[in-house]
Coordinates of C-alpha atoms and ligand atoms in Angstrom, one line a residue:
Chain A
M244 CA 122.1 100.1 137.1
H245 CA 125.0 101.3 135.1
P246 CA 124.8 100.0 131.5
L247 CA 127.9 99.3 129.4
V248 CA 128.4 98.3 125.8
V249 CA 130.5 95.2 125.6
N250 CA 132.6 94.0 122.8
F251 CA 133.7 90.4 123.7
E252 CA 136.8 88.9 122.0
A253 CA 135.9 86.7 119.1
D254 CA 132.1 87.4 119.4
F255 CA 130.2 89.0 116.5
V256 CA 128.0 91.6 118.2
L257 CA 128.1 94.4 120.7
Q258 CA 125.9 93.7 123.7
L259 CA 124.2 95.7 126.4
L260 CA 125.6 94.8 129.8
P261 CA 123.9 96.2 132.9
V262 CA 126.5 96.3 135.8
E263 CA 126.7 98.3 139.0
A264 CA 129.0 101.2 139.7
D265 CA 130.9 99.3 142.4
F266 CA 131.6 96.3 140.1
T267 CA 135.3 95.6 139.8
M268 CA 136.7 94.9 136.3
D269 CA 136.9 91.2 137.1
Q270 CA 133.2 91.3 137.9
V271 CA 132.5 93.2 134.7
A272 CA 134.5 90.6 132.7
E273 CA 132.6 87.8 134.4
A274 CA 129.2 89.4 133.7
A275 CA 130.2 90.0 130.1
A276 CA 131.4 86.4 129.7
F277 CA 127.9 85.2 130.7
H278 CA 126.5 86.6 127.4
S279 CA 129.2 85.3 125.1
L280 CA 131.3 82.4 126.4
N281 CA 129.8 79.0 125.6
R282 CA 127.0 80.8 123.7
R283 CA 129.1 81.7 120.6
V284 CA 132.6 81.9 121.9
K285 CA 134.8 79.0 123.2
P286 CA 136.4 79.6 126.5
Q287 CA 140.2 79.6 126.7
S288 CA 141.5 77.8 129.8
G289 CA 144.4 79.2 131.8
K290 CA 143.9 82.8 130.6
T291 CA 142.5 85.8 132.4
L292 CA 139.8 88.1 131.0
R293 CA 140.7 91.7 131.0
V294 CA 138.7 94.9 130.4
R295 CA 139.8 97.9 128.4
V296 CA 138.0 101.0 127.1
Q297 CA 137.7 100.6 123.3
D298 CA 141.0 101.6 121.6
A299 CA 142.9 101.9 124.9
D300 CA 146.4 100.5 124.9
V301 CA 146.3 99.0 128.4
P302 CA 143.6 97.2 130.3
L303 CA 142.0 98.7 133.5
G304 CA 143.2 97.2 136.8
R305 CA 141.3 94.1 137.8
E306 CA 140.3 95.5 141.2
V307 CA 139.3 98.9 139.9
T308 CA 135.6 99.6 140.0
V309 CA 133.4 101.0 137.3
A310 CA 133.1 104.3 139.3
Q311 CA 136.8 104.5 140.0
A312 CA 137.6 103.9 136.3
G313 CA 135.2 106.8 135.4
L314 CA 133.3 104.7 132.9
R315 CA 130.3 106.6 131.7
E316 CA 127.0 105.0 131.0
M317 CA 127.1 103.1 127.7
E318 CA 130.9 103.3 127.6
T319 CA 132.2 100.8 125.1
V320 CA 134.6 98.3 126.6
E321 CA 136.4 95.4 125.1
V322 CA 136.7 92.2 127.1
Y323 CA 139.6 90.0 126.0
Y324 CA 141.9 87.2 127.1
E325 CA 145.3 88.0 128.3
Chain B
M290 CA 88.3 109.3 64.1
A291 CA 91.9 108.0 64.2
L292 CA 93.9 108.5 67.3
L293 CA 96.9 110.7 67.2
N294 CA 100.3 109.1 67.9
R295 CA 101.5 109.6 71.4
S296 CA 104.5 111.6 70.2
D297 CA 102.2 114.1 68.5
W298 CA 100.6 115.3 71.7
Y299 CA 102.6 114.0 74.7
D300 CA 104.8 117.0 75.2
I301 CA 102.0 119.5 75.2
A302 CA 99.6 117.4 77.2
R303 CA 102.1 116.6 80.0
D304 CA 103.1 120.3 80.4
T305 CA 100.7 121.5 83.0
N306 CA 102.9 124.3 84.1
W307 CA 101.4 127.8 84.4
T308 CA 102.5 131.1 86.0
P309 CA 100.8 131.7 89.3
K310 CA 99.1 135.1 89.6
Y311 CA 97.3 134.9 93.0
V312 CA 100.1 133.2 95.0
T313 CA 103.8 133.4 95.1
E314 CA 106.0 130.8 93.4
D315 CA 107.2 129.7 96.9
A316 CA 103.6 129.3 98.1
L317 CA 102.8 127.0 95.2
F318 CA 106.1 125.1 95.5
P319 CA 107.4 125.5 99.1
P320 CA 111.2 124.7 98.9
Q321 CA 111.1 122.3 101.8
M322 CA 108.4 120.3 100.0
S323 CA 109.5 120.9 96.5
D324 CA 113.2 121.6 95.9
C325 CA 115.6 122.3 98.6
F326 CA 118.3 122.8 96.0
D327 CA 116.4 126.0 94.9
I328 CA 116.8 125.5 91.2
P329 CA 114.7 128.1 89.3
R330 CA 111.5 126.7 87.8
E331 CA 112.4 127.5 84.2
K332 CA 115.5 125.3 84.5
W333 CA 113.2 122.3 85.4
A334 CA 111.6 122.7 81.9
G335 CA 114.6 120.8 80.6
Y336 CA 113.7 117.7 82.6
D337 CA 113.4 114.9 80.1
E338 CA 112.0 111.7 81.4
P339 CA 113.4 108.7 79.5
Y340 CA 110.2 106.6 79.8
K341 CA 107.1 108.1 78.3
T342 CA 103.7 106.6 78.8
T343 CA 100.1 107.8 78.8
Y344 CA 97.3 107.0 81.1
R345 CA 95.5 104.9 78.5
E346 CA 98.7 102.8 77.9
Y347 CA 99.4 102.6 81.5
V348 CA 96.0 101.3 82.5
K349 CA 96.1 98.7 79.7
V350 CA 99.5 97.3 80.7
Q351 CA 98.9 97.4 84.4
R352 CA 95.6 95.6 84.0
E353 CA 97.4 92.8 82.1
K354 CA 100.1 92.6 84.8
D355 CA 97.5 92.3 87.6
A356 CA 95.5 89.7 85.7
G357 CA 98.6 87.7 85.1
A358 CA 99.8 87.7 88.8
Y359 CA 96.3 86.9 90.2
S360 CA 95.6 84.1 87.7
V361 CA 98.9 82.4 88.4
K362 CA 98.0 82.6 92.1
A363 CA 94.5 81.1 91.5
A364 CA 95.8 78.4 89.2
L365 CA 98.6 77.3 91.6
A366 CA 96.4 77.5 94.8
R367 CA 95.3 73.9 94.1
M368 CA 98.9 72.7 94.0
K369 CA 99.3 73.2 97.8
F370 CA 102.8 74.6 97.5
F371 CA 102.5 76.1 101.0
E372 CA 101.9 72.7 102.7
G373 CA 105.0 71.1 101.2
A374 CA 107.3 74.2 101.2
D375 CA 110.5 74.3 103.1
P376 CA 110.1 76.2 106.4
G377 CA 113.1 78.4 105.4
W378 CA 111.3 79.4 102.3
L379 CA 108.1 80.3 104.3
S380 CA 110.3 82.5 106.5
I381 CA 111.4 84.4 103.4
L382 CA 107.8 85.1 102.5
K383 CA 106.9 86.3 106.0
A384 CA 110.0 88.5 106.4
H385 CA 109.5 89.9 102.9
Y386 CA 105.8 90.8 103.3
G387 CA 106.2 92.2 106.7
A388 CA 109.1 94.4 105.8
I389 CA 107.8 95.5 102.4
A390 CA 104.0 95.5 101.9
V391 CA 103.0 98.5 104.1
Q392 CA 106.2 100.4 103.1
E393 CA 104.8 100.3 99.5
Y394 CA 102.0 102.6 100.7
A395 CA 104.7 104.9 102.2
A396 CA 106.4 104.8 98.8
G397 CA 103.1 105.8 97.3
M398 CA 103.2 108.9 99.5
A399 CA 106.7 109.7 98.3
E400 CA 105.6 109.4 94.7
A401 CA 102.6 111.7 95.6
R402 CA 105.1 114.3 96.9
M403 CA 106.9 114.3 93.5
A404 CA 103.5 114.3 91.7
R405 CA 102.4 117.4 93.5
F406 CA 105.6 119.3 94.3
G407 CA 108.0 118.4 91.5
K408 CA 108.6 121.5 89.5
A409 CA 109.2 119.5 86.3
S410 CA 106.0 118.5 84.7
G411 CA 107.6 115.3 83.4
M412 CA 108.5 114.4 86.9
R413 CA 105.0 115.0 88.1
N414 CA 103.6 112.9 85.3
M415 CA 105.8 109.9 85.9
A416 CA 105.3 110.2 89.7
T417 CA 101.5 110.1 89.2
F418 CA 101.9 106.7 87.6
G419 CA 104.5 105.8 90.3
L420 CA 101.8 106.6 92.9
L421 CA 99.4 104.1 91.2
D422 CA 102.2 101.6 91.0
E423 CA 103.0 101.7 94.7
T424 CA 99.3 101.5 95.6
R425 CA 99.2 98.3 93.5
H426 CA 102.3 96.9 95.3
G427 CA 100.8 97.6 98.7
Q428 CA 97.5 96.0 97.9
I429 CA 98.8 92.9 96.1
Q430 CA 101.4 92.2 98.7
L431 CA 98.8 92.3 101.5
Y432 CA 96.3 90.2 99.5
F433 CA 98.7 87.3 98.7
P434 CA 99.9 86.5 102.2
H435 CA 96.4 87.0 103.6
E436 CA 95.3 83.5 102.5
H437 CA 98.0 82.0 104.8
V438 CA 96.9 83.8 108.0
N439 CA 94.5 81.1 109.0
K440 CA 97.3 78.5 108.9
D441 CA 100.1 80.5 110.4
R442 CA 99.8 83.7 112.5
Q443 CA 103.2 85.0 111.5
F444 CA 101.7 85.8 108.1
D445 CA 99.5 88.4 109.9
W446 CA 102.7 90.4 110.2
A447 CA 102.4 91.3 106.6
H448 CA 100.0 94.0 107.8
K449 CA 101.0 94.2 111.4
A450 CA 104.8 94.6 111.4
M451 CA 105.0 98.3 110.4
H452 CA 102.4 99.2 113.1
T453 CA 104.6 97.8 115.9
N454 CA 107.8 98.6 117.8
E455 CA 109.4 95.4 116.6
W456 CA 113.1 96.3 116.1
G457 CA 113.2 95.3 112.4
A458 CA 110.1 97.3 111.8
I459 CA 111.7 100.4 113.5
A460 CA 114.8 99.9 111.3
A461 CA 112.7 99.8 108.1
R462 CA 110.6 102.7 109.1
H463 CA 113.6 104.9 110.1
M464 CA 115.4 104.2 106.8
F465 CA 112.4 104.5 104.5
A466 CA 111.0 107.6 106.2
D467 CA 114.5 109.2 105.9
M468 CA 114.7 108.6 102.2
M469 CA 111.0 108.8 101.1
N470 CA 108.7 110.6 103.4
T471 CA 110.7 113.5 105.1
R472 CA 112.4 115.1 102.1
D473 CA 111.5 117.5 99.3
A474 CA 110.4 116.1 95.9
V475 CA 113.8 116.5 94.3
S476 CA 115.6 114.8 97.1
V477 CA 113.1 111.9 97.0
A478 CA 113.7 111.6 93.3
I479 CA 117.4 111.1 93.7
M480 CA 117.4 109.2 97.0
L481 CA 114.5 106.9 96.6
T482 CA 114.2 106.4 92.8
F483 CA 117.9 106.8 91.7
A484 CA 119.8 105.4 94.7
F485 CA 117.4 102.8 96.0
E486 CA 115.0 101.7 93.3
T487 CA 117.4 101.6 90.4
G488 CA 119.6 98.9 92.0
F489 CA 118.4 97.5 95.3
T490 CA 114.8 96.7 94.2
N491 CA 116.4 94.4 91.6
M492 CA 118.0 92.4 94.4
Q493 CA 114.7 91.9 96.3
F494 CA 112.4 91.6 93.4
L495 CA 114.5 89.9 90.6
G496 CA 117.3 88.1 92.5
L497 CA 114.8 86.7 94.9
A498 CA 112.4 85.8 92.1
A499 CA 115.1 83.6 90.6
D500 CA 115.4 81.7 93.9
A501 CA 111.6 81.5 94.2
A502 CA 111.3 80.0 90.7
E503 CA 114.0 77.4 91.7
A504 CA 112.1 76.7 94.9
G505 CA 108.9 76.1 92.9
D506 CA 107.1 79.1 94.3
F507 CA 105.9 80.4 91.0
T508 CA 103.2 82.5 92.6
F509 CA 105.8 84.6 94.5
A510 CA 108.3 84.6 91.6
N511 CA 105.6 85.9 89.3
L512 CA 104.3 88.5 91.8
I513 CA 107.6 90.1 92.6
S514 CA 108.8 90.1 89.0
S515 CA 105.6 91.8 88.1
I516 CA 106.2 94.4 90.7
Q517 CA 109.7 95.0 89.5
T518 CA 108.5 95.9 86.0
D519 CA 106.8 98.9 87.7
E520 CA 110.0 99.7 89.7
A521 CA 112.1 99.6 86.6
R522 CA 109.9 102.3 85.1
H523 CA 109.4 104.8 87.9
A524 CA 113.0 104.3 89.1
Q525 CA 113.8 106.5 86.1
I526 CA 112.5 109.6 87.7
G527 CA 115.8 110.3 89.4
A528 CA 118.4 110.3 86.7
P529 CA 117.0 113.3 84.7
A530 CA 116.7 115.2 88.0
L531 CA 120.3 114.5 88.8
K532 CA 121.3 115.8 85.4
I533 CA 119.6 119.2 86.1
L534 CA 121.1 119.4 89.5
I535 CA 124.6 118.9 88.0
E536 CA 124.0 121.3 85.2
N537 CA 123.1 123.9 87.8
G538 CA 126.2 123.5 90.0
K539 CA 124.6 121.2 92.7
Q540 CA 126.8 118.2 92.0
E541 CA 128.4 118.1 95.5
E542 CA 125.1 118.3 97.3
A543 CA 123.5 115.7 94.9
Q544 CA 126.4 113.3 95.4
R545 CA 126.0 113.6 99.2
K546 CA 122.4 112.7 99.1
V547 CA 122.9 109.8 96.7
D548 CA 125.7 108.5 99.0
I549 CA 123.5 108.7 102.1
A550 CA 120.6 106.9 100.4
F551 CA 122.8 104.2 98.9
W552 CA 124.5 103.4 102.2
R553 CA 121.2 103.3 104.1
S554 CA 119.7 101.0 101.5
W555 CA 122.8 98.7 101.6
R556 CA 122.6 98.4 105.4
L557 CA 118.9 97.5 105.4
F558 CA 119.5 94.8 102.7
T559 CA 122.2 93.2 104.9
V560 CA 119.5 92.2 107.4
L561 CA 116.6 91.5 104.9
T562 CA 117.9 90.1 101.7
G563 CA 121.3 88.8 102.8
P564 CA 120.1 86.1 105.2
M565 CA 117.3 85.1 102.8
M566 CA 119.6 84.4 99.9
D567 CA 122.5 82.8 101.8
Y568 CA 120.8 81.0 104.7
Y569 CA 117.0 80.7 104.3
T570 CA 116.7 79.6 100.7
P571 CA 117.2 75.8 100.6
L572 CA 120.7 75.0 99.5
D573 CA 119.8 73.2 96.2
K574 CA 117.6 76.1 95.2
R575 CA 120.1 78.9 95.5
E576 CA 120.7 80.6 92.3
K577 CA 123.7 82.7 93.4
S578 CA 125.1 84.0 96.7
F579 CA 124.0 87.4 98.1
K580 CA 127.4 88.7 97.3
E581 CA 127.2 87.5 93.7
F582 CA 123.7 89.0 93.3
M583 CA 125.1 92.3 94.7
E584 CA 128.0 92.2 92.2
E585 CA 125.6 91.6 89.4
W586 CA 122.8 94.0 90.2
I587 CA 124.4 96.7 92.2
I588 CA 128.1 97.1 91.8
G589 CA 128.6 97.2 88.1
Q590 CA 125.3 98.8 87.3
F591 CA 125.3 101.5 90.0
E592 CA 128.9 102.5 89.4
R593 CA 128.2 102.9 85.7
N594 CA 125.0 105.0 86.4
M595 CA 127.0 107.2 88.7
L596 CA 129.9 107.8 86.4
D597 CA 127.6 108.2 83.3
L598 CA 125.9 111.2 85.0
G599 CA 129.2 112.7 86.0
L600 CA 129.1 111.7 89.7
D601 CA 131.8 109.8 91.6
K602 CA 131.6 106.5 93.4
P603 CA 130.6 107.1 97.0
W604 CA 133.6 108.0 99.2
Y605 CA 133.0 104.8 101.3
W606 CA 133.2 102.4 98.2
D607 CA 136.1 100.4 99.6
I608 CA 134.4 100.0 102.9
F609 CA 131.2 98.9 101.1
L610 CA 133.1 96.3 99.0
E611 CA 134.7 94.9 102.2
E612 CA 131.3 94.7 103.9
L613 CA 130.0 92.5 101.2
N614 CA 132.0 89.6 102.8
D615 CA 130.9 90.1 106.3
T616 CA 128.0 92.3 107.4
H617 CA 125.0 90.1 106.3
H618 CA 126.6 87.1 108.1
G619 CA 126.5 89.1 111.3
M620 CA 123.0 90.3 110.7
H621 CA 121.9 86.7 110.1
M622 CA 123.5 85.4 113.3
G623 CA 122.0 88.3 115.2
V624 CA 118.5 87.5 113.9
W625 CA 118.9 83.8 114.5
Y626 CA 120.3 84.2 118.1
W627 CA 117.6 86.8 119.0
R628 CA 115.0 84.8 117.0
P629 CA 112.2 85.4 119.6
T630 CA 112.3 89.0 118.5
V631 CA 111.3 88.5 114.9
W632 CA 108.0 87.5 113.3
W633 CA 109.4 84.7 111.2
N634 CA 111.3 81.5 112.0
P635 CA 115.0 82.1 111.0
A636 CA 116.6 79.1 109.2
A637 CA 120.1 78.7 110.7
G638 CA 121.5 77.4 107.3
A639 CA 124.5 75.9 109.0
S640 CA 124.3 72.2 108.2
S641 CA 127.6 70.6 107.0
A642 CA 126.6 70.9 103.3
E643 CA 125.5 74.5 103.8
R644 CA 128.8 75.3 105.5
D645 CA 130.7 73.9 102.6
W646 CA 128.8 76.2 100.3
L647 CA 129.4 79.2 102.5
E648 CA 133.1 78.5 102.7
E649 CA 133.2 78.3 98.9
K650 CA 131.3 81.5 98.4
Y651 CA 133.0 83.4 101.3
P652 CA 136.5 81.9 101.8
G653 CA 137.4 82.0 105.5
W654 CA 133.8 81.6 106.7
N655 CA 134.6 78.5 108.8
D656 CA 137.4 80.4 110.7
T657 CA 135.1 83.3 111.5
W658 CA 131.3 82.7 111.5
G659 CA 131.8 79.0 111.6
Q660 CA 133.5 79.3 115.0
C661 CA 130.4 80.7 116.5
W662 CA 128.1 78.2 114.8
D663 CA 130.4 75.4 116.2
V664 CA 129.5 76.5 119.7
I665 CA 125.8 76.8 118.9
A666 CA 125.7 73.4 117.3
A667 CA 127.4 71.8 120.3
N668 CA 124.8 73.4 122.6
V669 CA 122.0 72.0 120.5
A670 CA 123.6 68.5 120.7
A671 CA 124.0 68.9 124.5
G672 CA 120.4 70.1 124.9
R673 CA 121.5 73.4 126.4
E674 CA 118.5 75.4 125.3
D675 CA 119.4 78.0 128.0
L676 CA 122.6 78.8 126.0
L677 CA 120.7 79.0 122.7
L678 CA 118.7 82.0 123.7
P679 CA 119.8 85.5 124.7
Q680 CA 119.7 87.0 128.2
T681 CA 120.4 90.6 127.1
L682 CA 120.0 92.8 124.1
P683 CA 122.4 93.6 121.3
V684 CA 123.5 97.2 121.1
I685 CA 121.7 98.9 118.2
C686 CA 123.1 101.4 115.8
N687 CA 121.7 104.9 116.1
M688 CA 121.5 105.2 112.3
T689 CA 120.4 101.8 111.0
N690 CA 118.6 100.7 114.2
L691 CA 120.2 97.3 113.5
P692 CA 122.5 95.4 115.8
I693 CA 126.2 96.5 115.7
V694 CA 127.9 93.5 114.2
G695 CA 131.4 92.6 113.1
R696 CA 133.5 89.6 112.2
P697 CA 133.9 87.0 114.9
G698 CA 136.3 84.1 115.4
K699 CA 139.9 83.9 114.4
R700 CA 139.8 87.2 112.5
W701 CA 137.8 89.1 115.1
K702 CA 137.0 92.6 113.9
L703 CA 134.3 94.5 115.7
R704 CA 134.0 98.0 116.9
D705 CA 131.7 100.8 118.0
Y706 CA 131.9 103.9 115.9
H707 CA 130.5 106.2 118.5
L708 CA 130.0 110.0 118.6
D709 CA 129.2 112.4 121.4
Y710 CA 126.7 115.1 120.3
K711 CA 125.2 117.6 122.6
G712 CA 125.9 115.5 125.7
R713 CA 124.5 112.3 124.4
R714 CA 126.6 109.3 123.2
Y715 CA 125.5 107.8 119.9
H716 CA 126.6 104.4 118.7
F717 CA 127.1 103.4 115.1
G718 CA 127.7 100.1 113.3
S719 CA 130.1 101.6 110.7
E720 CA 132.0 104.7 109.7
P721 CA 129.5 105.6 106.9
D722 CA 126.6 105.3 109.4
R723 CA 128.3 107.8 111.7
W724 CA 129.0 110.0 108.6
V725 CA 125.3 110.0 107.7
F726 CA 124.5 111.3 111.1
E727 CA 127.1 114.0 111.0
Q728 CA 125.7 115.4 107.7
E729 CA 122.5 116.5 109.5
P730 CA 122.7 115.7 113.2
E731 CA 119.6 117.6 114.1
R732 CA 117.6 115.4 111.7
Y733 CA 118.5 112.2 113.6
A734 CA 119.5 113.3 117.1
G735 CA 116.1 113.0 118.7
H736 CA 115.4 109.4 117.7
T737 CA 115.9 106.7 120.2
T738 CA 116.7 103.1 119.4
L739 CA 115.0 100.2 121.1
V740 CA 118.1 99.9 123.4
D741 CA 118.0 103.6 124.2
R742 CA 114.4 103.1 125.2
F743 CA 115.3 100.0 127.3
V744 CA 118.0 101.8 129.1
A745 CA 115.7 104.8 129.7
G746 CA 113.2 102.5 131.4
L747 CA 110.5 102.7 128.8
V748 CA 110.4 98.9 128.3
Q749 CA 108.8 97.2 131.3
P750 CA 109.5 94.8 132.8
P751 CA 113.2 95.3 131.7
T752 CA 113.6 91.8 130.6
I753 CA 113.6 89.9 127.3
E754 CA 110.0 89.1 128.0
G755 CA 109.2 92.8 128.5
A756 CA 111.0 93.6 125.3
L757 CA 108.9 91.0 123.4
Q758 CA 105.7 92.6 124.8
Y759 CA 107.0 96.0 123.8
M760 CA 107.4 94.7 120.3
N761 CA 103.9 93.3 120.2
L762 CA 105.2 89.8 119.7
G763 CA 102.7 87.3 121.0
Q764 CA 102.5 83.5 121.3
G765 CA 102.4 81.8 117.9
E766 CA 104.2 84.8 116.5
I767 CA 107.7 84.8 118.0
G768 CA 110.4 83.3 116.0
E769 CA 111.9 79.8 116.5
D770 CA 114.5 77.9 114.6
A771 CA 112.8 77.1 111.3
H772 CA 113.9 73.4 111.2
G773 CA 113.8 72.5 114.9
Y774 CA 117.6 72.4 115.0
D775 CA 117.9 69.6 112.5
W776 CA 120.8 71.3 110.8
A777 CA 122.8 71.1 114.1
F778 CA 122.4 67.4 114.5
D779 CA 123.5 66.9 110.9
Y780 CA 126.6 69.0 111.5
Q781 CA 127.4 67.2 114.8
N782 CA 127.2 63.8 113.1
F783 CA 129.4 65.1 110.3
R784 CA 132.0 66.2 112.9
K785 CA 131.9 62.8 114.6
Q786 CA 132.5 61.0 111.4
A787 CA 135.4 63.3 110.5
V788 CA 137.1 62.6 113.8
Ligands
FE2_832 FE1 107.0 99.5 94.9
FE2_833 FE1 108.9 101.9 93.8

């Protein structure tokens, strides 16, 4: 288990997200969406969810894994619509 | 024989100072228990408490206060207020008693520290009465909820909460212990009595009393305003201590401690008092919004007290003023969404009429918090209970031990104020919370939040159910929506009519 801190666009709270080191960013986004979308945030159709480290200018590649991206445990990532 | 006037003998009688011959000054008043500012004892002789009372006067007045509160309770017991009370109001009582009653005893220990280790005899005298006050507050606020325990197990948490690892209890313990129970007498005087009791107790014990009277709960209104008369007296221990610190060149250090205590108090009130005033109190009984009460009881008054003494406003004042619009809405939504983790039943407070009120008091509420409540209300209408309950934990601030919240919806603004210290990453809900940590990192670094413990594998099984067990929340105790989701159906109907 590799826990991350997720800040999901338009949600109100940071949430604990247990992922695996071999998860791709698309899988991270999907796992994060489970805890926010349709719970407190309306989905936006036709857009892609991206993942970036808090304050980074650009998102991480969609196929990049947690390990490859060098995300530490409890790294804070933002998941947002592009 | 006629009694002397108090003023004829008070100054002599209260002055119990002597010069130790058999022990050193530091053995009698160890600095870490007494005065970490290290002001010489003779300077403390200038301490002048503004409120002077004697034991005889104190006992007479306190006896009358207690007789008043208990007789109102006895007289109204027959009115069966409890049976007809709004469930949101009962949640206020449960949250209040659980968060406050046992902490009053801890406050008694803080008063005892000043009563024993204060170098000023006036401080010791006032704090002795303060110790008796806090004992009364602990006893009476355990006694009043006790009669409801046989009807509703959540009232048992008046006594139980502080002895558990429930997250709100951890947050309250961490904050109060920091301010009251782990400091020297002088720091307690300025952090507990000046920064916290002078303003914030007015919010919980007078602001809420106004709502209680509106709601017809005269027993509770009477009880908490009776308590506040004690707070108003012993809260005055701090200001004369600050005066002496400033006269002796300790202004900067005094300011820092006041700033720490004020911020920590503010943050705890965003989860305790904010939701009570703006969401749990039935709409037609609300005297003012939380923000309006804050403006009345805290902002003007605290600012004036600070400036009068020659201190400045805290450096984070602009951040604080901005937080008045947002933070407690987030704490409320967090408590509601994670409602199985609290010992009361959170009232959503998001019916169409309540939303109009929120929009009026907090312009922009519909575009932010309202966006999330829209989704929640739609899930209620669709019977999607699975989406109405959490499947993970919120991330908890390493200072407040409260969820890290921000503003959702169209004006999304949420971030983690993190800090790496000695190889560990700490997460904070605001810049001032991180700043508090940085002032004395070793003081705080060893503590783990509930989420830290969860990640470290100390909560087993590692599920929401395991977390509830870890928090000692059993059947009949875990929180549910106070009104069985009625508010959501009301809002959905309103939306259909509007379309
Ligand atoms: Fe008290
Ligand atoms: Fe007090």
